[in-house]
Coordinates of C-alpha atoms (C1' of nucleotides) in Angstrom, one line a residue:
Chain A
M1 CA 55.3 133.6 116.1
K2 CA 55.5 135.1 119.5
P3 CA 56.5 139.0 118.8
R4 CA 59.4 140.3 120.9
Q5 CA 59.7 143.5 122.7
T6 CA 63.4 144.7 120.8
R7 CA 65.1 147.7 121.6
Q8 CA 65.1 148.9 117.8
L9 CA 61.1 148.6 118.0
G10 CA 60.6 150.3 121.5
A11 CA 62.4 153.1 119.7
V12 CA 61.0 153.5 116.8
Y13 CA 57.7 153.7 118.5
D14 CA 58.5 156.2 120.4
V15 CA 60.4 158.3 118.1
V16 CA 56.6 158.3 115.9
H17 CA 54.9 159.2 118.9
A18 CA 56.7 161.9 120.3
A19 CA 57.2 163.9 116.9
H20 CA 54.1 165.5 115.4
D21 CA 54.8 166.5 112.1
H22 CA 54.7 163.4 109.9
P23 CA 58.1 162.8 109.9
T24 CA 59.4 160.0 106.8
A25 CA 60.9 156.6 107.2
E26 CA 64.4 158.2 106.3
E27 CA 63.4 161.2 109.2
V28 CA 63.1 158.1 111.9
H29 CA 65.5 156.3 111.3
A30 CA 67.4 159.7 112.0
R31 CA 66.1 160.2 115.1
V32 CA 66.5 156.7 116.0
R33 CA 69.9 156.8 115.3
R34 CA 70.7 159.4 117.2
R35 CA 70.4 157.1 120.5
M36 CA 70.8 153.9 118.5
P37 CA 73.5 154.6 115.6
R38 CA 74.2 151.5 114.4
V39 CA 70.2 150.6 113.3
S40 CA 69.0 150.2 110.0
L41 CA 67.2 151.5 107.4
G42 CA 65.4 148.1 107.0
T43 CA 65.1 147.8 110.8
V44 CA 63.1 151.0 110.8
Y45 CA 60.7 150.0 107.6
R46 CA 60.3 146.6 109.3
N47 CA 59.1 147.9 112.7
L48 CA 57.2 150.4 110.9
Q49 CA 55.3 148.1 109.3
K50 CA 54.8 145.7 112.0
L51 CA 53.4 149.0 114.1
A52 CA 50.9 149.8 111.0
T53 CA 49.8 146.7 110.9
Q54 CA 49.2 146.5 114.9
Q55 CA 47.5 150.4 114.2
R56 CA 50.3 151.3 116.7
L57 CA 50.7 154.2 114.1
R58 CA 49.6 155.0 111.1
V59 CA 51.1 155.5 107.4
V60 CA 49.9 158.4 105.3
H61 CA 49.8 158.9 102.0
L62 CA 49.7 162.6 101.2
A63 CA 51.6 164.2 98.3
D64 CA 54.0 162.4 97.0
R65 CA 55.3 158.6 97.5
T66 CA 57.4 159.2 100.1
A67 CA 55.1 157.5 103.0
R68 CA 54.7 159.4 106.1
Y69 CA 54.0 158.0 109.9
D70 CA 51.6 159.1 111.7
G71 CA 51.8 158.1 115.9
M72 CA 48.7 160.0 116.1
L73 CA 45.8 157.4 116.1
Q74 CA 42.4 159.2 116.9
E75 CA 39.9 160.8 113.8
H76 CA 41.8 163.4 112.4
D77 CA 42.7 165.3 108.8
H78 CA 45.5 167.0 107.7
F79 CA 46.3 170.2 106.2
V80 CA 49.8 170.3 104.3
C81 CA 51.3 174.0 103.5
E82 CA 52.4 173.8 99.6
R83 CA 55.1 176.4 100.4
C84 CA 56.5 175.1 103.6
G85 CA 56.0 171.5 103.2
E86 CA 54.7 171.5 106.7
V87 CA 52.0 169.3 107.6
T88 CA 49.4 170.4 110.3
D89 CA 46.8 167.7 112.2
L90 CA 43.3 169.1 111.9
V91 CA 41.7 167.5 115.3
R92 CA 38.2 166.3 113.8
K93 CA 35.1 167.4 116.1
R94 CA 32.3 165.4 116.4
S95 CA 30.5 165.3 113.7
A96 CA 31.8 168.7 112.2
P97 CA 34.9 167.9 109.8
P98 CA 37.2 170.7 109.9
D99 CA 36.0 173.2 106.3
C100 CA 37.4 175.8 104.1
A101 CA 35.7 178.8 106.0
T102 CA 36.5 177.9 109.0
L103 CA 40.3 176.9 107.6
D104 CA 40.4 180.4 106.1
R105 CA 38.8 182.3 109.5
A106 CA 42.2 180.5 111.0
G107 CA 44.7 181.6 108.8
Y108 CA 44.8 179.0 106.1
G109 CA 45.1 179.7 102.8
I110 CA 43.1 176.3 101.3
R111 CA 43.8 175.6 97.3
A112 CA 42.4 172.9 97.5
H113 CA 41.4 169.4 99.3
A114 CA 40.9 165.8 98.6
L115 CA 38.5 163.3 100.1
T116 CA 38.6 159.5 99.9
F117 CA 36.6 157.4 101.5
Y118 CA 38.7 153.7 101.9
G119 CA 35.8 150.4 102.5
T120 CA 34.2 148.2 100.5
C121 CA 32.1 149.5 97.4
P122 CA 28.5 148.2 97.0
G123 CA 29.6 145.5 94.7
C124 CA 31.9 143.6 96.9
G125 CA 29.4 144.3 99.6
K126 CA 26.7 142.6 98.4
A127 CA 29.3 139.6 97.2
M128 CA 30.1 139.5 101.3
T129 CA 27.5 136.0 102.4
H130 CA 28.7 134.8 105.7
R131 CA 28.1 138.6 106.8
R132 CA 25.4 141.1 107.9
A133 CA 25.2 144.6 106.0
P134 CA 28.3 146.4 107.4
S135 CA 26.6 148.2 110.0
R136 CA 30.1 148.8 112.2
T137 CA 30.7 152.7 109.8
R138 CA 33.1 154.6 111.5
R139 CA 31.9 157.8 111.4
A140 CA 33.4 161.6 112.0
Chain B
M1 CA 60.0 176.4 75.1
K2 CA 57.1 176.5 73.0
P3 CA 55.2 173.8 72.9
R4 CA 54.1 171.0 70.2
Q5 CA 51.0 168.4 70.0
T6 CA 53.1 165.4 69.6
R7 CA 50.8 162.4 68.2
Q8 CA 52.1 160.9 71.6
L9 CA 51.0 163.4 74.2
G10 CA 47.3 163.6 72.5
A11 CA 47.6 159.9 73.3
V12 CA 48.4 160.0 76.3
Y13 CA 45.5 162.8 77.2
D14 CA 42.7 161.0 75.0
V15 CA 43.5 157.8 77.1
V16 CA 43.4 159.1 80.0
H17 CA 40.3 161.6 79.7
A18 CA 38.7 157.7 78.2
A19 CA 39.8 155.5 81.7
H20 CA 37.7 156.1 84.3
D21 CA 39.1 153.8 86.5
H22 CA 42.0 155.6 87.6
P23 CA 45.3 154.2 86.3
T24 CA 48.2 154.0 87.2
A25 CA 51.1 155.2 84.8
E26 CA 51.7 151.7 83.6
E27 CA 48.4 151.0 83.0
V28 CA 48.5 154.4 80.8
H29 CA 51.8 152.9 78.7
A30 CA 49.5 150.3 77.9
R31 CA 47.2 151.2 76.8
V32 CA 48.8 154.1 74.9
R33 CA 50.8 150.9 73.8
R34 CA 47.4 149.3 72.0
R35 CA 47.7 152.3 69.1
M36 CA 51.1 152.9 69.5
P37 CA 53.6 150.1 69.7
R38 CA 56.8 152.2 69.9
V39 CA 55.8 154.6 72.7
S40 CA 58.0 154.4 75.7
L41 CA 57.1 155.4 79.4
G42 CA 59.4 157.9 80.0
T43 CA 57.7 159.5 77.6
V44 CA 54.0 158.5 78.7
Y45 CA 55.7 159.8 82.4
R46 CA 57.0 163.4 80.7
N47 CA 53.6 163.7 79.0
L48 CA 51.6 163.4 81.9
Q49 CA 53.4 165.6 84.2
K50 CA 53.4 167.9 81.5
L51 CA 49.5 167.5 81.3
A52 CA 49.2 167.7 84.9
T53 CA 51.0 170.5 84.8
Q54 CA 48.9 172.1 82.6
Q55 CA 45.3 171.1 84.6
R56 CA 44.5 168.9 82.1
L57 CA 44.2 165.9 84.0
R58 CA 45.2 165.2 87.7
V59 CA 47.1 162.8 89.9
V60 CA 45.9 161.4 93.1
H61 CA 47.9 159.7 95.2
L62 CA 45.7 156.8 96.8
A63 CA 46.4 154.5 99.5
D64 CA 50.2 153.3 98.1
R65 CA 52.6 155.0 96.4
T66 CA 52.1 154.7 93.0
A67 CA 50.7 157.6 91.4
R68 CA 47.5 157.3 89.4
Y69 CA 45.6 159.8 86.8
D70 CA 42.9 161.5 86.6
G71 CA 40.8 163.1 83.4
M72 CA 38.0 164.3 85.7
L73 CA 39.0 167.8 86.3
Q74 CA 35.9 169.1 88.5
E75 CA 36.4 168.9 92.7
H76 CA 35.3 165.4 93.4
D77 CA 36.1 163.3 95.8
H78 CA 37.5 159.1 95.4
F79 CA 36.0 155.7 96.9
V80 CA 38.4 152.7 97.2
C81 CA 37.4 149.4 97.9
E82 CA 39.8 147.6 99.6
R83 CA 38.3 144.5 98.7
C84 CA 38.4 144.9 94.5
G85 CA 40.7 148.1 94.6
E86 CA 38.8 149.9 92.2
V87 CA 38.4 153.7 92.8
T88 CA 35.4 155.3 91.9
D89 CA 34.7 158.8 91.0
L90 CA 32.1 160.4 93.8
V91 CA 31.0 164.0 92.0
R92 CA 30.9 166.6 94.8
K93 CA 27.6 168.8 95.1
R94 CA 28.2 172.5 95.7
S95 CA 30.0 172.8 99.3
A96 CA 28.0 169.5 100.1
P97 CA 30.7 167.2 100.9
P98 CA 29.8 163.4 100.6
D99 CA 29.2 162.1 104.1
C100 CA 29.3 158.7 105.8
A101 CA 25.2 158.2 106.2
T102 CA 25.0 159.4 102.1
L103 CA 27.3 156.7 100.8
D104 CA 26.5 153.9 103.3
R105 CA 23.0 154.3 101.9
A106 CA 24.5 153.9 98.3
G107 CA 25.7 150.6 99.5
Y108 CA 29.7 151.9 100.4
G109 CA 30.8 149.9 103.4
I110 CA 32.8 152.8 104.4
R111 CA 36.0 152.0 107.1
A112 CA 37.9 155.3 107.0
H113 CA 38.5 158.7 105.4
A114 CA 41.2 160.5 104.9
L115 CA 40.5 164.7 104.5
T116 CA 43.5 166.5 103.1
F117 CA 43.5 170.3 102.4
Y118 CA 46.4 171.5 100.5
G119 CA 47.3 175.7 101.0
T120 CA 49.0 177.6 102.5
C121 CA 49.8 177.8 106.0
P122 CA 49.2 180.6 108.5
G123 CA 52.6 181.6 108.8
C124 CA 53.7 181.3 105.2
G125 CA 50.5 183.0 104.2
K126 CA 51.5 186.1 106.7
A127 CA 55.0 185.9 105.1
M128 CA 54.6 186.0 101.4
T129 CA 51.9 187.4 98.9
H130 CA 53.4 185.2 95.7
R131 CA 52.7 181.2 95.5
R132 CA 55.6 179.0 95.2
A133 CA 55.8 175.4 94.2
P134 CA 56.0 172.7 97.4
S135 CA 59.4 172.8 98.2
R136 CA 61.8 169.4 99.1
T137 CA 62.1 170.2 102.7
R138 CA 64.5 168.0 104.4
R139 CA 64.0 167.8 107.9
A140 CA 65.9 165.6 110.4
Chain C
dC1 C1' 67.9 127.0 123.5
dT2 C1' 64.7 128.3 120.1
dT3 C1' 62.3 131.2 117.3
dT4 C1' 62.7 135.9 115.9
dC5 C1' 64.7 140.3 114.9
dT6 C1' 68.8 142.9 113.5
dG7 C1' 72.2 144.8 110.1
dC8 C1' 73.9 145.0 105.9
dA9 C1' 73.6 145.3 100.7
dA10 C1' 71.3 143.8 97.1
dA11 C1' 67.1 143.7 94.7
dC12 C1' 62.2 145.8 93.8
dT13 C1' 59.3 149.1 92.4
dC14 C1' 58.2 153.5 90.3
dT15 C1' 60.2 157.9 88.4
dT16 C1' 63.7 161.2 86.3
dT17 C1' 66.5 161.4 83.2
dG18 C1' 70.2 162.6 79.6
dC19 C1' 71.5 161.5 74.8
dA20 C1' 71.4 160.7 70.0
dC21 C1' 67.9 160.7 67.0
dT22 C1' 62.9 163.1 64.6
dC23 C1' 59.5 164.9 63.6
dG24 C1' 56.2 169.4 64.2
dT25 C1' 55.9 173.8 63.4
Chain D
dA1 C1' 66.0 173.8 60.0
dC2 C1' 65.3 175.0 64.6
dG3 C1' 65.2 172.8 68.8
dA4 C1' 60.9 170.7 71.6
dG5 C1' 60.0 166.2 72.2
dT6 C1' 60.8 161.0 71.5
dG7 C1' 62.9 156.7 72.8
dC8 C1' 66.0 154.0 75.0
dA9 C1' 68.4 152.8 79.0
dA10 C1' 70.4 153.8 82.5
dA11 C1' 70.4 156.4 87.2
dG12 C1' 67.4 157.9 91.5
dA13 C1' 64.5 157.5 95.5
dG14 C1' 61.6 155.0 98.3
dT15 C1' 60.9 150.4 100.0
dT16 C1' 61.4 145.3 100.5
dT17 C1' 63.9 141.2 101.6
dG18 C1' 67.5 137.1 102.0
dC19 C1' 71.0 135.7 104.6
dA20 C1' 74.1 135.2 108.7
dG21 C1' 74.5 136.2 113.1
dA22 C1' 72.6 138.5 117.3
dA23 C1' 69.9 138.7 120.9
dA24 C1' 65.3 138.5 123.0
dG25 C1' 62.4 134.7 126.2

DNA sequence: CTTTCTGCAAACTCTTTGCACTCGT
DNA sequence: ACGAGTGCAAAGAGTTTGCAGAAAG
């Protein structure tokens, strides 16, 4: 099970990392096709999944059921414009997450925000026997 | 277009508001069926959509492409356990969002968190004064 | 050469929709 | 009775997968 460096994989990686607009899989496919017209959508999906597993890109589920792909790997948040549909990266200053007041001052009209944490709940954390308490919590 | 109070609509509403586990549409369907075996999944979807439009419930897109339905209407956040899959509501204190340190103290092991804002971007805010539904912008 | 990856198309999952009929009002 | 709502089934949209052949190592 030795991974191979294929042209398709490289192209998908390049497209996602060159993009700043959080493209969907179909958008990535279209862009890859500009240079490599025969790539299939299935291959693009397989490579996106592989890169996500390797932490070489991020999958974001924002407002609908369509996954979007993000080459920015550092911790950051998102702004979704409900009017034009654009997704903006909000780079997070150390231990100072973006807040409504700051964004408002920058010209954004915030209607709502959703904060979701991922990890292990108290019950599952207790059940972990062969591990010490999870002290390696990633912070803002 | 005068809305009607049907048995199915009421049942869907009741199920979502009685649930605390953020059920998917199929789960809502199964629960409604326990009392009303002939309701169709399509009707459940239609009523969930209607209730969401009326702001009588909330649709949340957490980790995958399956929508989950939440009867809790006040501003709050979510914790998704990556081990057992459970989704917990985190009630938000006035303009003091839950932070990693607090959750850690409560026994949660935070691996990552995602913060997403919804509203109008500076460009759109300038351009218009009235709100519009998010457009399905197709971009290549 | 061997094994992974690709292209294609079909399958799958989640959600929406057209149609004839039902049931609130 | 009128028309919004329902059940059913089929269509859509997004994503995954099986397979034969291509190509990376």
